[in-house]
């Protein structure tokens, strides 16, 4: 079974440009998360989709970031316009919705390494 | 203050050694606790969940102290392949998101 896949693996863009990151979760996983790791810092939550709905977007840094998950399958995260401080590794994770209260394991993609110059 | 605090290390230990990592969390409403492992330039992968009664998985033992808001991971008989960054992760207390520590780096040497 394919894991969480992210594209591209690396992206180098100039300040002011637009970049779109894509995440394909594990098939059947309704929960989809975006996280980001800025160099030297911990991995931080950006937002959470349940199917196509945004459940929690409290971690989104500002309105230059737009996440979508049309149809409840893959998700995109667009940064427009990109700033230097947006550089980092963007991880996507997915998990199934479980019927009980026990949290399901979140599986992470390999990440997109974004460098804004 | 960070929500999840870990000693960044690195911990350099010889093969066969026992090593322990500690972690504290600030949100007393946290409900679920995990240790993830991250290899260099790779994604985090779940190592083990941490249960209130403590739990063991082979050479790995995890403990949780809710009163002290403290989580630990013990690795016995370290292997070279255990070299990685170990991430303390907490969930709950408002939403489904995972809150990560900065990670503790372990290097197991010959």
Short mmCIF file of C-alpha atoms in Angstrom, two decimals:
data_model
loop_
_atom_site.label_atom_id
_atom_site.label_comp_id
_atom_site.label_asym_id
_atom_site.label_seq_id
_atom_site.Cartn_x
_atom_site.Cartn_y
_atom_site.Cartn_z
CA UNK A 1 0.00 0.00 0.00
CA UNK A 2 1.34 3.43 -0.90
CA UNK A 3 2.19 5.74 1.96
CA UNK A 4 1.65 9.47 2.17
CA UNK A 5 3.27 11.07 -0.86
CA UNK A 6 4.29 14.68 -1.23
CA UNK A 7 5.33 16.65 -4.26
CA UNK A 8 7.72 18.23 -4.94
CA UNK A 9 10.41 16.87 -2.64
CA UNK A 10 12.38 20.10 -2.98
CA UNK A 11 11.49 23.58 -4.18
CA UNK A 12 13.67 26.67 -4.45
CA UNK A 13 11.81 29.86 -5.26
CA UNK A 14 12.46 33.56 -5.09
CA UNK A 15 10.84 35.81 -2.56
CA UNK A 16 7.51 37.02 -3.89
CA UNK A 17 6.85 33.96 -6.04
CA UNK A 18 4.10 31.43 -5.54
CA UNK A 19 4.58 27.79 -4.67
CA UNK A 20 2.03 25.01 -4.41
CA UNK A 21 2.76 21.88 -2.42
CA UNK A 22 0.76 18.72 -2.90
CA UNK A 23 -0.04 15.86 -0.56
CA UNK A 24 -1.67 12.55 -1.39
CA UNK A 25 -2.74 10.83 1.81
CA UNK A 26 -3.06 7.11 2.31
CA UNK A 27 -6.21 5.93 0.55
CA UNK A 28 -9.17 5.94 2.90
CA UNK A 29 -7.63 8.30 5.45
CA UNK A 30 -10.12 11.06 6.14
CA UNK A 31 -7.79 13.02 8.43
CA UNK A 32 -5.12 15.05 6.67
CA UNK A 33 -2.67 17.35 8.45
CA UNK A 34 -0.06 19.85 7.38
CA UNK A 35 2.96 20.53 9.57
CA UNK A 36 6.06 22.61 9.10
CA UNK A 37 9.58 22.48 10.50
CA UNK A 38 11.59 25.67 10.31
CA UNK A 39 15.34 25.16 10.74
CA UNK A 40 16.33 24.75 14.35
CA UNK A 41 12.76 24.63 15.58
CA UNK A 42 10.26 21.93 16.39
CA UNK A 43 7.71 20.56 13.93
CA UNK A 44 4.63 22.76 14.18
CA UNK A 45 1.02 22.12 13.27
CA UNK A 46 -0.49 24.17 10.45
CA UNK A 47 -3.94 22.74 9.85
CA UNK A 48 -6.19 19.70 9.88
CA UNK A 49 -8.74 18.51 7.33
CA UNK A 50 -11.44 15.97 7.94
CA UNK A 51 -12.38 14.91 4.44
CA UNK A 52 -12.76 18.21 2.57
CA UNK A 53 -13.55 20.33 5.64
CA UNK A 54 -11.02 22.37 7.57
CA UNK A 55 -11.31 21.14 11.15
CA UNK A 56 -8.58 23.28 12.65
CA UNK A 57 -6.49 25.91 10.93
CA UNK A 58 -5.17 27.56 14.06
CA UNK A 59 -1.56 26.95 13.04
CA UNK A 60 -1.65 28.74 9.71
CA UNK A 61 0.87 31.59 10.01
CA UNK A 62 -0.96 34.20 7.94
CA UNK A 63 -3.19 34.73 4.94
CA UNK A 64 -0.35 34.09 2.49
CA UNK A 65 -0.99 30.40 3.14
CA UNK A 66 -4.00 28.68 1.57
CA UNK A 67 -4.80 25.01 1.95
CA UNK A 68 -7.43 23.11 0.04
CA UNK A 69 -8.68 19.57 -0.11
CA UNK A 70 -11.32 19.49 -2.78
CA UNK A 71 -13.16 16.21 -2.92
CA UNK A 72 -11.57 15.05 0.29
CA UNK A 73 -8.68 13.27 -1.40
CA UNK A 74 -5.37 15.04 -2.06
CA UNK A 75 -4.55 18.41 -0.57
CA UNK A 76 -2.61 21.43 -1.74
CA UNK A 77 -0.88 24.10 0.28
CA UNK A 78 -0.19 27.32 -1.60
CA UNK A 79 2.12 30.05 -0.39
CA UNK A 80 1.60 33.37 -2.14
CA UNK A 81 3.68 35.48 -2.09
CA UNK A 82 6.50 33.52 -0.47
CA UNK A 83 8.74 35.21 2.09
CA UNK A 84 12.19 34.22 3.34
CA UNK A 85 10.81 33.02 6.68
CA UNK A 86 8.59 30.48 4.90
CA UNK A 87 11.64 28.31 4.23
CA UNK A 88 11.47 24.95 5.94
CA UNK A 89 10.25 21.41 5.54
CA UNK A 90 6.52 20.99 5.05
CA UNK A 91 5.16 17.65 6.16
CA UNK A 92 1.80 16.17 5.40
CA UNK A 93 0.32 13.42 7.53
CA UNK A 94 -2.83 11.33 7.35
CA UNK A 95 -4.75 9.04 9.64
CA UNK A 96 -8.03 7.17 9.53
CA UNK A 97 -11.01 8.12 11.62
CA UNK A 98 -11.42 5.48 14.29
CA UNK A 99 -14.67 4.40 15.82
CA UNK A 100 -13.40 4.57 19.38
CA UNK A 101 -11.62 7.20 21.40
CA UNK A 102 -8.15 5.76 20.80
CA UNK A 103 -6.12 8.00 18.51
CA UNK A 104 -5.09 6.44 15.23
CA UNK A 105 -1.45 6.60 14.19
CA UNK A 106 -0.59 9.53 11.94
CA UNK A 107 1.57 8.56 8.95
CA UNK A 108 3.85 11.24 7.58
CA UNK A 109 5.01 11.93 4.07
CA UNK A 110 8.68 12.55 3.38
CA UNK A 111 8.10 16.28 3.28
CA UNK A 112 8.72 19.11 0.84
CA UNK A 113 11.88 21.10 1.52
CA UNK A 114 11.07 24.70 0.58
CA UNK A 115 13.80 27.27 0.22
CA UNK A 116 12.86 30.87 -0.42
CA UNK A 117 15.78 33.00 -1.63
CA UNK B 1 7.94 28.18 27.44
CA UNK B 2 7.66 25.43 24.82
CA UNK B 3 4.62 23.15 25.05
CA UNK B 4 6.83 20.06 24.87
CA UNK B 5 10.38 20.27 26.20
CA UNK B 6 13.19 17.87 25.41
CA UNK B 7 16.93 17.87 25.90
CA UNK B 8 18.26 18.22 22.33
CA UNK B 9 21.38 16.16 23.03
CA UNK B 10 23.27 14.74 21.25
CA UNK B 11 23.55 11.64 23.35
CA UNK B 12 26.61 9.69 22.20
CA UNK B 13 26.55 6.16 23.59
CA UNK B 14 28.42 2.93 22.83
CA UNK B 15 26.66 -0.05 21.34
CA UNK B 16 24.94 -2.10 24.01
CA UNK B 17 24.42 0.84 26.36
CA UNK B 18 21.14 1.78 27.98
CA UNK B 19 19.99 5.33 27.34
CA UNK B 20 17.02 7.29 28.67
CA UNK B 21 15.29 10.34 27.25
CA UNK B 22 12.95 12.60 29.14
CA UNK B 23 10.27 15.00 28.07
CA UNK B 24 7.90 17.37 29.86
CA UNK B 25 4.67 18.86 28.54
CA UNK B 26 2.85 21.97 29.70
CA UNK B 27 -0.78 21.30 28.78
CA UNK B 28 -2.36 19.30 31.57
CA UNK B 29 -5.35 18.55 29.31
CA UNK B 30 -3.17 16.52 26.94
CA UNK B 31 -4.64 13.10 26.36
CA UNK B 32 -2.33 11.02 24.19
CA UNK B 33 1.40 10.65 24.17
CA UNK B 34 3.86 9.22 21.68
CA UNK B 35 7.48 8.78 20.82
CA UNK B 36 8.32 9.26 17.16
CA UNK B 37 11.64 8.53 15.52
CA UNK B 38 13.09 10.69 12.75
CA UNK B 39 16.10 9.74 10.70
CA UNK B 40 18.15 12.45 9.02
CA UNK B 41 16.17 14.12 6.22
CA UNK B 42 13.34 11.64 6.59
CA UNK B 43 9.81 11.85 7.90
CA UNK B 44 8.86 11.19 11.52
CA UNK B 45 7.67 7.63 12.16
CA UNK B 46 5.75 6.40 15.16
CA UNK B 47 7.98 4.43 17.51
CA UNK B 48 5.43 3.77 20.21
CA UNK B 49 2.43 5.18 22.00
CA UNK B 50 2.82 5.85 25.70
CA UNK B 51 0.20 4.46 28.05
CA UNK B 52 -0.52 5.56 31.60
CA UNK B 53 0.59 2.21 33.02
CA UNK B 54 3.85 2.28 31.07
CA UNK B 55 4.54 -0.02 28.17
CA UNK B 56 7.34 -1.96 26.59
CA UNK B 57 8.10 -2.94 23.02
CA UNK B 58 11.20 -5.08 22.77
CA UNK B 59 14.18 -2.99 23.84
CA UNK B 60 12.06 0.14 24.24
CA UNK B 61 10.15 1.12 27.38
CA UNK B 62 7.96 4.20 27.68
CA UNK B 63 6.63 5.73 30.89
CA UNK B 64 4.10 8.47 31.56
CA UNK B 65 3.68 10.44 34.77
CA UNK B 66 0.56 12.57 34.39
CA UNK B 67 0.95 14.24 37.79
CA UNK B 68 4.40 15.53 36.85
CA UNK B 69 3.53 15.89 33.15
CA UNK B 70 6.59 13.86 32.31
CA UNK B 71 7.25 11.22 29.66
CA UNK B 72 10.29 9.00 29.31
CA UNK B 73 11.78 6.58 26.81
CA UNK B 74 14.34 3.94 27.76
CA UNK B 75 16.34 2.12 25.13
CA UNK B 76 18.22 -0.99 26.26
CA UNK B 77 21.07 -2.70 24.43
CA UNK B 78 21.47 0.15 21.95
CA UNK B 79 22.16 -0.73 18.33
CA UNK B 80 23.91 1.35 15.68
CA UNK B 81 20.56 1.45 13.86
CA UNK B 82 18.99 3.24 16.83
CA UNK B 83 20.88 6.39 15.86
CA UNK B 84 18.20 8.96 15.06
CA UNK B 85 16.30 11.88 16.56
CA UNK B 86 13.60 10.89 19.03
CA UNK B 87 10.58 13.17 19.11
CA UNK B 88 8.30 13.46 22.12
CA UNK B 89 4.78 14.11 20.83
CA UNK B 90 1.61 15.05 22.67
CA UNK B 91 -1.98 15.16 21.44
CA UNK B 92 -5.20 16.56 22.80
CA UNK B 93 -6.25 19.33 25.10
CA UNK B 94 -8.08 20.93 22.23
CA UNK B 95 -8.25 19.38 18.81
CA UNK B 96 -6.54 16.51 17.08
CA UNK B 97 -3.20 18.13 16.33
CA UNK B 98 0.12 16.70 17.41
CA UNK B 99 2.47 18.94 19.39
CA UNK B 100 6.14 18.06 18.95
CA UNK B 101 9.21 18.58 21.04
CA UNK B 102 12.36 19.64 19.23
CA UNK B 103 13.71 16.11 19.48
CA UNK B 104 16.64 14.42 21.18
CA UNK B 105 19.47 13.26 18.97
CA UNK B 106 20.98 9.84 19.68
CA UNK B 107 24.23 8.58 18.21
CA UNK B 108 25.17 4.99 18.93
CA UNK B 109 28.84 4.29 18.29
CA UNK B 110 31.00 1.18 17.97
#
